[in-house]
Short mmCIF file of C-alpha atoms and ligand atoms in Angstrom, two decimals:
data_model
loop_
_atom_site.label_atom_id
_atom_site.label_comp_id
_atom_site.label_asym_id
_atom_site.label_seq_id
_atom_site.Cartn_x
_atom_site.Cartn_y
_atom_site.Cartn_z
CA GLY V 68 0.00 0.00 0.00
CA ASP V 69 1.00 3.60 -0.38
CA LEU V 70 0.85 6.37 2.12
CA LEU V 71 -1.90 8.70 1.04
CA LEU V 72 -2.66 10.98 3.91
CA THR V 73 -1.41 12.01 7.28
CA ILE V 74 -3.38 14.16 9.66
CA THR V 75 -1.47 15.78 12.48
CA GLN V 76 -2.79 17.63 15.44
CA THR V 77 -0.31 20.02 17.01
CA GLY V 78 -0.40 21.97 20.25
CA ALA V 79 -0.98 21.06 23.87
CA ASP V 80 -4.06 18.94 23.18
CA ALA V 81 -2.51 16.88 20.41
CA ALA V 82 -3.52 13.62 22.04
CA ASP V 83 -7.15 14.45 21.31
CA LEU V 84 -6.74 13.33 17.73
CA GLY V 85 -7.05 9.67 18.68
CA TYR V 86 -10.40 10.37 20.33
CA LEU V 87 -11.63 12.34 17.40
CA LEU V 88 -10.73 9.69 14.90
CA HIS V 89 -12.08 6.94 17.12
CA LYS V 90 -8.87 5.08 16.58
CA HIS V 91 -6.51 3.63 19.07
CA PRO V 92 -3.05 5.20 18.71
CA ASP V 93 -1.26 2.00 19.71
CA ARG V 94 -2.72 -0.26 17.08
CA VAL V 95 -2.73 -0.54 13.32
CA GLN V 96 -6.29 -0.92 12.17
CA ARG V 97 -7.51 -2.41 8.94
CA PHE V 98 -10.73 -1.54 7.15
CA SER V 99 -12.25 -3.38 4.22
CA LEU V 100 -13.32 -1.21 1.34
CA PRO V 101 -15.16 -1.97 -1.91
CA PHE V 102 -11.89 -1.69 -3.79
CA GLY V 103 -9.38 -3.04 -1.30
CA ALA V 104 -8.39 -2.06 2.20
CA ALA V 105 -7.35 0.92 4.27
CA HIS V 106 -4.94 0.90 7.17
CA VAL V 107 -4.71 3.53 9.87
CA PHE V 108 -1.79 3.87 12.23
CA TYR V 109 -0.09 6.52 14.32
CA PRO V 110 3.55 7.09 13.35
CA GLU V 111 3.86 9.88 15.88
CA ALA V 112 2.14 10.44 19.23
CA THR V 113 3.86 12.89 21.55
CA ASP V 114 2.42 15.49 23.91
CA THR V 115 2.45 18.16 21.26
CA ARG V 116 2.13 16.27 18.00
CA CYS V 117 -0.10 13.38 17.12
CA THR V 118 -0.19 12.02 13.59
CA ALA V 119 -2.59 9.55 12.07
CA ALA V 120 -1.60 7.98 8.76
CA LEU V 121 -3.92 6.45 6.22
CA VAL V 122 -2.59 3.92 3.78
CA LEU V 123 -4.69 2.52 1.02
CA GLU V 124 -4.36 -0.77 -0.74
CA VAL V 125 -6.29 -0.94 -3.96
CA ASP V 126 -7.07 -4.33 -5.40
CA PRO V 127 -7.85 -3.87 -9.09
CA VAL V 128 -8.53 -7.54 -9.69
CA GLY V 129 -10.91 -7.87 -6.76
CA LEU V 130 -12.74 -4.84 -8.01
CA VAL V 131 -13.50 -6.36 -11.33
CA ARG V 132 -14.37 -9.77 -9.87
CA LYS V 133 -16.95 -8.18 -7.65
CA GLY V 134 -18.80 -7.53 -10.85
CA ARG V 135 -19.23 -3.84 -10.48
CA GLY V 136 -18.62 -3.66 -14.18
CA GLY V 137 -20.85 -1.78 -16.52
CA SER V 138 -20.99 1.84 -17.40
CA GLY V 139 -18.22 3.87 -15.91
CA PHE V 140 -16.59 1.01 -14.09
CA ALA V 141 -14.20 -0.48 -16.58
CA LEU V 142 -10.96 -2.17 -15.67
CA ALA V 143 -9.01 0.37 -17.68
CA GLN V 144 -9.84 2.94 -15.08
CA TYR V 145 -8.05 1.01 -12.40
CA VAL V 146 -4.89 -0.17 -14.00
CA ASN V 147 -3.13 3.09 -14.71
CA ASP V 148 -1.96 5.42 -11.99
CA ARG V 149 -5.07 5.02 -9.90
CA PRO V 150 -3.93 2.98 -6.94
CA TYR V 151 -1.00 5.22 -6.20
CA VAL V 152 -2.54 8.58 -5.83
CA ALA V 153 -4.93 10.40 -3.59
CA SER V 154 -8.15 10.68 -5.49
CA SER V 155 -11.72 9.62 -5.21
CA PHE V 156 -10.51 6.36 -3.67
CA LEU V 157 -9.28 8.38 -0.80
CA SER V 158 -12.65 10.08 -0.52
CA VAL V 159 -14.37 6.74 -0.32
CA ALA V 160 -11.85 5.62 2.28
CA LEU V 161 -12.37 8.75 4.34
CA VAL V 162 -16.08 8.21 4.72
CA SER V 163 -15.61 4.55 5.53
CA VAL V 164 -12.70 4.85 7.94
CA PHE V 165 -13.42 8.19 9.61
CA LYS V 166 -17.17 8.02 9.42
CA SER V 167 -18.12 9.57 12.74
CA ALA V 168 -15.23 12.04 12.67
CA MET V 169 -16.53 13.24 9.34
CA ALA V 170 -20.02 13.52 10.71
CA GLY V 171 -18.57 15.65 13.50
CA THR V 172 -19.56 13.31 16.30
CA CYS V 173 -17.43 12.12 19.20
CA LYS V 174 -19.46 10.33 21.84
CA PRO V 175 -16.92 10.43 24.69
CA ARG V 176 -15.97 14.08 24.08
CA PRO V 177 -18.68 15.87 22.05
CA GLU V 178 -17.18 19.31 22.74
CA LEU V 179 -13.98 18.19 21.02
CA ALA V 180 -15.67 17.42 17.73
CA ALA V 181 -17.27 20.84 17.75
CA SER V 182 -14.08 22.81 18.23
CA ALA V 183 -11.54 24.09 15.79
CA ILE V 184 -8.11 22.65 16.53
CA GLU V 185 -4.63 23.04 15.05
CA LEU V 186 -4.43 20.52 12.24
CA GLU V 187 -2.10 19.67 9.41
CA ALA V 188 -2.93 17.37 6.54
CA ALA V 189 -0.18 16.09 4.29
CA LEU V 190 -0.73 14.27 1.02
CA PRO V 191 2.46 13.19 -0.69
CA VAL V 192 0.92 12.67 -4.13
CA VAL V 193 -2.17 14.50 -5.30
CA PRO V 194 -3.22 14.56 -8.94
CA ALA V 195 -3.94 18.21 -9.63
CA ARG V 196 -5.32 19.26 -12.96
CA GLY V 197 -4.93 23.01 -12.79
CA GLY V 198 -1.69 22.80 -10.84
CA ALA V 199 -0.56 24.52 -7.69
CA LEU V 200 -2.58 27.62 -8.57
CA LEU V 201 -5.86 25.75 -8.49
CA VAL V 202 -4.83 23.92 -5.33
CA ARG V 203 -4.44 27.30 -3.62
CA GLN V 204 -7.66 28.64 -5.06
CA LEU V 205 -9.54 25.69 -3.69
CA PHE V 206 -8.08 25.49 -0.19
CA GLU V 207 -7.03 29.02 0.73
CA PRO V 208 -10.58 30.44 0.82
CA LEU V 209 -11.32 27.77 3.42
CA GLY V 210 -8.69 29.20 5.73
CA TYR V 211 -5.75 26.90 5.10
CA GLU V 212 -2.14 27.75 4.74
CA VAL V 213 -1.30 25.79 1.60
CA THR V 214 2.09 24.41 0.61
CA THR V 215 2.57 22.52 -2.62
CA SER V 216 5.68 20.86 -3.95
CA PRO V 217 6.01 19.94 -7.61
CA ILE V 218 6.63 16.31 -8.46
CA PRO V 219 8.85 15.72 -11.50
CA LEU V 220 7.56 13.50 -14.26
CA ASP V 221 10.69 11.42 -13.92
CA PRO V 222 13.32 12.31 -11.31
CA THR V 223 16.07 10.98 -13.55
CA GLN V 224 14.91 13.20 -16.45
CA PRO V 225 14.68 16.73 -15.08
CA ALA V 226 14.27 18.13 -18.58
CA TRP V 227 10.87 16.49 -18.86
CA GLY V 228 9.49 18.90 -16.30
CA ASN V 229 6.86 18.33 -13.67
CA SER V 230 4.05 15.83 -13.59
CA ARG V 231 0.44 16.73 -12.97
CA TYR V 232 0.88 15.57 -9.40
CA VAL V 233 1.84 17.72 -6.47
CA GLY V 234 2.71 17.11 -2.88
CA LEU V 235 0.24 19.00 -0.75
CA SER V 236 0.18 20.15 2.81
CA LEU V 237 -2.58 22.11 4.52
CA ARG V 238 -2.42 23.81 7.88
CA GLY V 239 -5.22 25.48 9.68
CA THR V 240 -7.24 25.82 12.82
CA VAL V 241 -10.38 24.00 11.82
CA ARG V 242 -12.78 21.35 13.00
CA LEU V 243 -11.56 17.90 12.05
CA ALA V 244 -14.95 17.18 10.45
CA ASP V 245 -14.51 20.20 8.21
CA LEU V 246 -11.01 19.24 7.18
CA LEU V 247 -12.23 15.77 6.24
CA SER V 248 -15.19 17.14 4.29
CA HIS V 249 -12.98 19.58 2.42
CA LEU V 250 -10.66 16.75 1.42
CA TYR V 251 -13.58 14.51 0.54
CA VAL V 252 -14.96 16.99 -1.96
CA LEU V 253 -11.87 18.75 -3.21
CA LEU V 254 -9.47 15.88 -3.88
CA PRO V 255 -11.67 14.39 -6.61
CA VAL V 256 -12.20 17.92 -7.90
CA LEU V 257 -8.45 18.36 -8.27
CA ASP V 258 -8.12 14.94 -9.84
CA ASP V 259 -11.02 15.74 -12.14
CA ASP V 260 -11.39 12.10 -13.02
CA LYS V 261 -13.92 10.46 -10.81
CA HIS V 262 -13.85 6.71 -10.97
CA TYR V 263 -17.23 5.53 -10.10
CA TRP V 264 -20.41 6.19 -11.94
CA VAL V 265 -21.81 9.57 -11.09
CA ASP V 266 -25.53 9.58 -10.50
CA ASP V 267 -28.08 11.72 -8.75
CA SER V 268 -27.01 10.49 -5.34
CA GLU V 269 -23.74 12.30 -5.94
CA ILE V 270 -25.59 15.58 -5.79
CA ASP V 271 -26.82 14.69 -2.33
CA LYS V 272 -23.34 13.73 -1.22
CA LEU V 273 -21.96 16.96 -2.52
CA MET V 274 -24.67 18.98 -0.80
CA ARG V 275 -24.12 17.15 2.46
CA ARG V 276 -20.33 17.34 2.46
CA GLY V 277 -20.35 20.86 1.15
CA GLU V 278 -22.73 22.16 3.77
CA GLY V 279 -21.55 25.33 5.42
CA TRP V 280 -18.68 26.08 3.06
CA LEU V 281 -19.43 25.23 -0.55
CA PRO V 282 -22.19 27.79 -1.17
CA GLN V 283 -19.83 30.66 -0.30
CA HIS V 284 -16.72 29.22 -1.95
CA PRO V 285 -15.43 31.50 -4.74
CA GLU V 286 -14.69 28.48 -6.93
CA ARG V 287 -18.03 26.87 -6.22
CA GLU V 288 -18.98 26.36 -9.83
CA LEU V 289 -15.72 24.75 -10.79
CA ILE V 290 -16.05 22.47 -7.79
CA VAL V 291 -19.58 21.44 -8.68
CA ARG V 292 -18.75 20.98 -12.31
CA ARG V 293 -15.74 18.83 -11.74
CA TYR V 294 -17.17 16.91 -8.81
CA LEU V 295 -20.20 15.98 -10.85
CA LYS V 296 -17.95 15.18 -13.73
CA HIS V 297 -19.22 17.71 -16.21
CA GLN V 298 -22.60 16.10 -16.48
CA ARG V 299 -24.90 18.94 -17.22
CA SER V 300 -27.98 17.09 -16.17
CA LEU V 301 -26.41 16.93 -12.73
CA THR V 302 -24.52 20.19 -12.50
CA ALA V 303 -27.52 22.33 -13.37
CA PRO V 304 -29.72 21.12 -10.47
CA ALA V 305 -26.75 21.10 -8.10
CA ASN V 306 -25.95 24.69 -8.94
CA GLU V 307 -29.55 25.67 -8.46
CA GLN V 308 -29.62 24.08 -5.04
CA LEU V 309 -26.40 25.77 -4.07
CA VAL V 310 -27.59 29.13 -5.24
CA ALA V 311 -30.66 28.60 -3.10
CA PHE V 312 -28.35 27.89 -0.18
CA ASP V 313 -26.44 31.09 -0.74
CA PRO V 314 -28.77 34.05 -1.06
CA ALA V 315 -25.92 36.37 -1.99
CA ALA V 316 -24.95 34.23 -4.93
CA GLU V 317 -25.31 35.83 -8.28
CA GLU V 318 -22.84 33.77 -10.18
CA ASP V 319 -24.27 31.91 -13.09
CA ALA V 320 -23.75 28.29 -13.79
CA ALA V 321 -20.32 27.76 -15.26
CA ALA V 322 -21.31 24.36 -16.48
CA ASP V 323 -23.91 25.91 -18.69
CA ASP V 324 -21.69 28.56 -20.05
CA ALA V 325 -20.72 27.96 -23.63
CA GLN V 326 -17.53 29.90 -23.38
CA VAL V 327 -15.94 28.39 -20.33
CA SER V 328 -12.97 26.35 -21.41
CA GLU V 329 -11.25 23.80 -19.31
CA ALA V 330 -7.76 25.25 -19.22
CA ASN V 331 -8.58 28.57 -17.67
CA LEU V 332 -11.80 27.90 -15.90
CA GLU V 333 -10.58 29.42 -12.67
CA GLU V 334 -9.74 32.77 -14.19
CA THR V 335 -12.76 32.70 -16.45
CA VAL V 336 -15.24 32.40 -13.63
CA ARG V 337 -13.88 35.48 -11.89
CA LEU V 338 -13.43 37.47 -15.06
CA ARG V 339 -17.00 36.79 -16.09
CA ASP V 340 -18.22 38.51 -12.96
CA HIS V 341 -16.10 41.56 -13.73
CA ARG V 342 -17.51 41.58 -17.23
CA LEU V 343 -21.11 41.34 -16.12
CA ASP V 344 -20.52 44.17 -13.63
CA ALA V 345 -18.93 46.37 -16.27
CA VAL V 346 -21.56 45.75 -18.92
CA GLU V 347 -24.40 46.16 -16.46
CA ALA V 348 -22.98 49.47 -15.24
CA THR V 349 -22.51 50.69 -18.81
CA VAL V 350 -26.08 49.81 -19.72
CA ARG V 351 -27.37 51.56 -16.62
CA ALA V 352 -25.35 54.69 -17.38
CA THR V 353 -27.00 55.05 -20.79
CA GLY V 354 -30.43 55.32 -19.19
CA ALA V 355 -31.68 52.74 -21.67
CA ARG V 356 -35.20 51.30 -21.27
CA ARG V 357 -35.24 48.72 -24.04
CA ILE V 358 -32.37 46.29 -24.18
CA LEU V 359 -31.22 43.74 -26.71
CA ASP V 360 -28.74 41.05 -25.66
CA LEU V 361 -27.38 39.64 -28.92
CA GLY V 362 -25.84 36.17 -28.64
CA CYS V 363 -27.21 36.02 -25.11
CA GLY V 364 -26.16 32.40 -24.63
CA PRO V 365 -27.55 30.80 -21.47
CA GLY V 366 -28.60 34.17 -20.13
CA ALA V 367 -25.95 35.28 -17.65
CA LEU V 368 -26.34 38.94 -18.52
CA LEU V 369 -30.14 38.80 -18.76
CA GLN V 370 -30.21 37.31 -15.30
CA ARG V 371 -28.43 40.41 -14.04
CA LEU V 372 -30.54 42.85 -15.99
CA VAL V 373 -33.84 41.27 -15.09
CA ARG V 374 -33.51 42.75 -11.61
CA GLY V 375 -33.34 46.27 -13.02
CA ARG V 376 -36.36 48.36 -13.91
CA TYR V 377 -36.07 47.98 -17.64
CA GLU V 378 -39.07 48.14 -19.90
CA GLN V 379 -38.03 45.44 -22.35
CA LEU V 380 -35.31 42.80 -22.22
CA THR V 381 -34.75 40.69 -25.31
CA GLY V 382 -32.22 37.91 -25.62
CA VAL V 383 -31.28 36.66 -29.06
CA ASP V 384 -29.27 33.58 -29.87
CA VAL V 385 -28.90 31.19 -32.75
CA SER V 386 -28.81 28.26 -30.35
CA VAL V 387 -32.15 26.88 -29.14
CA ASP V 388 -30.32 25.00 -26.43
CA ALA V 389 -28.82 28.22 -25.10
CA LEU V 390 -32.22 29.90 -25.15
CA GLU V 391 -33.80 27.05 -23.23
CA LYS V 392 -31.13 27.38 -20.60
CA ALA V 393 -31.69 31.11 -20.47
CA ALA V 394 -35.41 30.53 -19.95
CA ARG V 395 -34.69 28.17 -17.08
CA ARG V 396 -32.13 30.48 -15.56
CA LEU V 397 -34.53 33.41 -15.68
CA LYS V 398 -37.25 31.16 -14.24
CA LEU V 399 -39.66 32.41 -16.87
CA ASP V 400 -42.24 29.80 -15.94
CA ALA V 401 -42.37 31.05 -12.36
CA MET V 402 -43.03 34.65 -13.42
CA THR V 403 -46.33 36.44 -13.47
CA ASP V 404 -47.66 37.39 -16.89
CA ALA V 405 -46.75 41.00 -16.24
CA GLU V 406 -43.17 40.12 -15.36
CA ARG V 407 -42.84 37.87 -18.34
CA ASP V 408 -44.28 40.43 -20.71
CA ARG V 409 -41.16 42.52 -20.71
CA ILE V 410 -38.86 39.57 -21.46
CA ALA V 411 -38.41 37.91 -24.83
CA LEU V 412 -36.07 35.21 -26.03
CA LEU V 413 -35.72 35.03 -29.79
CA GLN V 414 -33.98 32.51 -31.92
CA SER V 415 -32.27 34.40 -34.66
CA ALA V 416 -28.94 34.43 -36.46
CA LEU V 417 -27.16 37.75 -36.38
CA THR V 418 -26.06 37.11 -39.93
CA TYR V 419 -29.63 37.42 -41.25
CA ARG V 420 -31.74 40.53 -41.25
CA ASP V 421 -34.38 40.42 -38.57
CA ARG V 422 -36.86 43.26 -38.18
CA ARG V 423 -37.66 42.17 -34.65
CA LEU V 424 -34.36 43.69 -33.59
CA VAL V 425 -35.42 47.23 -34.48
CA GLY V 426 -36.57 49.70 -31.82
CA TYR V 427 -34.14 49.16 -28.93
CA ASP V 428 -32.09 51.70 -26.96
CA VAL V 429 -29.07 49.51 -26.45
CA ALA V 430 -27.73 46.31 -28.00
CA ILE V 431 -25.05 44.24 -26.31
CA LEU V 432 -22.70 41.81 -27.97
CA GLN V 433 -20.97 40.30 -24.99
CA GLU V 434 -18.23 37.85 -26.02
CA VAL V 435 -19.98 37.14 -29.30
CA ILE V 436 -18.07 38.71 -32.19
CA GLU V 437 -15.10 36.37 -31.77
CA HIS V 438 -17.46 33.49 -32.56
CA LEU V 439 -18.17 34.89 -36.04
CA ASP V 440 -15.85 34.42 -38.98
CA GLU V 441 -15.08 37.40 -41.15
CA PRO V 442 -18.00 37.31 -43.62
CA ARG V 443 -20.44 36.63 -40.77
CA LEU V 444 -18.99 39.44 -38.72
CA ALA V 445 -19.54 41.83 -41.63
CA ALA V 446 -23.15 40.63 -41.98
CA ALA V 447 -23.74 41.03 -38.25
CA GLU V 448 -22.25 44.53 -38.36
CA GLU V 449 -24.70 45.49 -41.10
CA ASN V 450 -27.65 44.04 -39.19
CA VAL V 451 -26.82 45.64 -35.87
CA PHE V 452 -25.41 49.02 -36.87
CA GLY V 453 -27.13 49.41 -40.24
CA GLN V 454 -30.60 47.93 -39.61
CA ALA V 455 -31.41 47.60 -35.89
CA LYS V 456 -29.58 50.89 -35.17
CA PRO V 457 -29.92 51.18 -31.38
CA ALA V 458 -28.59 54.41 -29.85
CA THR V 459 -25.88 52.44 -28.02
CA VAL V 460 -24.03 49.25 -28.91
CA ILE V 461 -21.79 47.61 -26.33
CA VAL V 462 -19.27 45.04 -27.59
CA THR V 463 -16.91 42.97 -25.43
CA THR V 464 -14.28 40.56 -26.69
CA PRO V 465 -11.09 38.95 -25.35
CA ASN V 466 -7.88 40.93 -25.49
CA ALA V 467 -5.47 38.49 -27.13
CA GLU V 468 -2.45 40.31 -25.68
CA TYR V 469 -3.51 39.30 -22.19
CA ASN V 470 -3.37 35.58 -22.97
CA VAL V 471 0.34 35.42 -22.10
CA ARG V 472 -0.61 36.26 -18.51
CA TRP V 473 -2.71 33.13 -18.21
CA GLU V 474 -0.39 30.47 -16.90
CA THR V 475 -2.72 27.69 -17.81
CA LEU V 476 -3.34 28.78 -21.39
CA PRO V 477 -0.83 27.24 -23.79
CA ALA V 478 0.95 29.81 -25.97
CA GLY V 479 -0.86 30.63 -29.18
CA GLN V 480 -4.11 29.03 -28.06
CA PHE V 481 -7.48 30.75 -27.97
CA ARG V 482 -9.51 30.87 -24.82
CA HIS V 483 -12.29 28.83 -26.31
CA ARG V 484 -12.26 26.32 -29.11
CA ASP V 485 -15.15 28.02 -30.87
CA HIS V 486 -13.36 31.37 -31.15
CA ARG V 487 -12.63 32.34 -34.73
CA PHE V 488 -10.21 35.03 -33.66
CA GLU V 489 -8.95 36.88 -30.63
CA TRP V 490 -7.86 40.42 -31.22
CA THR V 491 -5.19 42.65 -29.77
CA ARG V 492 -6.33 46.06 -28.57
CA GLU V 493 -5.10 47.59 -31.79
CA GLN V 494 -7.02 45.13 -33.95
CA PHE V 495 -10.20 45.62 -31.94
CA GLN V 496 -9.95 49.38 -32.16
CA ALA V 497 -9.22 49.28 -35.88
CA TRP V 498 -12.42 47.26 -36.34
CA GLY V 499 -14.40 49.48 -33.97
CA ASN V 500 -13.26 52.71 -35.58
CA GLY V 501 -14.19 51.27 -38.98
CA VAL V 502 -17.66 50.29 -37.80
CA ALA V 503 -18.24 53.67 -36.15
CA GLY V 504 -17.17 55.50 -39.29
CA ARG V 505 -19.30 53.39 -41.62
CA HIS V 506 -22.49 53.78 -39.55
CA GLY V 507 -22.25 57.20 -37.97
CA TYR V 508 -21.47 56.22 -34.35
CA ALA V 509 -18.93 57.61 -31.90
CA VAL V 510 -16.89 54.97 -30.08
CA ARG V 511 -14.89 54.72 -26.86
CA TYR V 512 -12.89 51.80 -25.50
CA ASP V 513 -12.62 50.43 -22.00
CA SER V 514 -10.85 47.65 -20.10
CA ILE V 515 -12.54 44.90 -18.12
CA GLY V 516 -10.67 42.97 -15.45
CA PRO V 517 -7.26 43.67 -13.92
CA VAL V 518 -5.17 45.97 -16.12
CA ASP V 519 -1.61 44.89 -16.80
CA ALA V 520 0.74 47.75 -17.68
CA GLU V 521 2.14 45.88 -20.63
CA VAL V 522 -0.65 43.76 -22.09
CA GLY V 523 -3.78 45.52 -20.86
CA SER V 524 -6.84 43.79 -19.41
CA PRO V 525 -8.20 40.32 -20.17
CA THR V 526 -11.39 41.66 -21.75
CA GLN V 527 -11.84 44.77 -23.88
CA MET V 528 -15.03 46.70 -24.41
CA ALA V 529 -16.20 49.17 -27.06
CA VAL V 530 -19.17 51.46 -26.47
CA PHE V 531 -20.66 52.88 -29.65
CA SER V 532 -23.16 55.71 -29.39
CA LYS V 533 -25.16 57.80 -31.79
N1 SAH J 1144 -23.26 36.67 -24.48
C1 SAH J 1144 -23.16 35.46 -23.71
C2 SAH J 1144 -22.71 34.24 -24.52
C3 SAH J 1144 -21.43 34.37 -25.28
S1 SAH J 1144 -21.00 32.87 -26.11
C4 SAH J 1144 -22.23 35.69 -22.56
O1 SAH J 1144 -21.44 36.61 -22.57
O2 SAH J 1144 -22.27 34.92 -21.61
C5 SAH J 1144 -21.42 33.27 -27.76
C6 SAH J 1144 -22.87 33.09 -28.07
O3 SAH J 1144 -23.09 33.58 -29.38
C7 SAH J 1144 -23.31 31.64 -28.08
O4 SAH J 1144 -24.44 31.50 -27.26
C8 SAH J 1144 -23.66 31.38 -29.54
O5 SAH J 1144 -24.75 30.48 -29.68
C9 SAH J 1144 -24.01 32.75 -30.04
N2 SAH J 1144 -23.84 32.91 -31.48
C10 SAH J 1144 -22.80 32.51 -32.23
N3 SAH J 1144 -23.01 32.84 -33.51
C11 SAH J 1144 -24.22 33.43 -33.58
C12 SAH J 1144 -25.00 33.97 -34.64
N4 SAH J 1144 -24.56 33.97 -35.87
N5 SAH J 1144 -26.20 34.50 -34.33
C13 SAH J 1144 -26.65 34.52 -33.07
N6 SAH J 1144 -25.96 34.03 -32.04
C14 SAH J 1144 -24.76 33.48 -32.28
#
């Protein structure tokens, strides 16, 4: 077996750890698991430090013999690196081995289970898609001091660089039950490769283990999406439940967002909020009453705007799927007729003339133009600026110069596979000035997101006005 996890309590009450874990520090204990066995022992038990170690033994052959075959449970999933790393196996082991500790119960000393204590968790090998950066983004908001150490792909071949595994250590003053729940949820999220079939019951597990911390977590959507393995039928309801848990939440569902790409999901989620703020503020400043969201996608912006006192909100997209999601997100079916009257979702392609788009004060193209190839962009320009002719047009698009600042984005790659182009600030302004000149608009440019002195901001915005 391989050492997967040590939990250390430090400080004057270090001996409490044995109570909390319901394990006897003098003995090695063995637990049978569906996929093998777990062993718990205490390599260290002094007055000021007590360490419990968990070692896992995965039995790939036994797994298959037990006949848990079928969808999502193929042998191939068990014969690669699986047994050797902390992953969803460890999560399963945690609930089996530390069941009552995870539930936060300790019969002999109930007050102990309820108190935050000085704890350290060390995991020598953690698969981490998203690297050390994501590890910090997941654990730091929960109050841990996070240390990661890179693990080389092959120690004898330093030129090959680092593997996708890291050594991880967490320190914090937390309840043991919380530490265990955080590990239970976040290790598979880091691994991003859950091994057992994900079904509806996983939502319940996530809700239960995430209680008290997941609704407020800044990376909540990434966590939900990865934990539920990108299955939209699961992530959508889970996100809804979590939003209900967290009344302050206004983030939209990342899993539903057409433009969220895997490599930079972390940054994207935060940037999207900046973008929605900026666009919403710009719309408000125009005093517009009738608003057209062109290429509205699953309705992130509409969801923001619907709270304002606008007379008419219309979302337009070529994708029926996106419009259905927008309708669900806006909860159109729960609205009164009067509320619903001011909202419309239209299926329409920006490349074809559509008279329904005439008569608005402001049109927004948020992260849409980069999805159109050159001839389509020219057609859309004609439709928006030449035919629909709202007093204001707001356009946002990625600033390609900023891409070098995204550690996780490989050089030369676009932020989303459906992007036809990503422009530098100069390219965007050349296009914008051309459009303004051809259609009699004035134009100004703005930055969205953190501004880097050299490369500018991640998103750029043009505001055209008549
Ligand atoms: N504005 C949304 C979605 C951006 S993703 C947001 O910022 O969150 C780009 C959207 O443009 C997708 O929903 C896609 O379906 C839509 N789109 C792409 N080409 C289009 C076209 N020709 N006409 C209308 N919508 C289009």
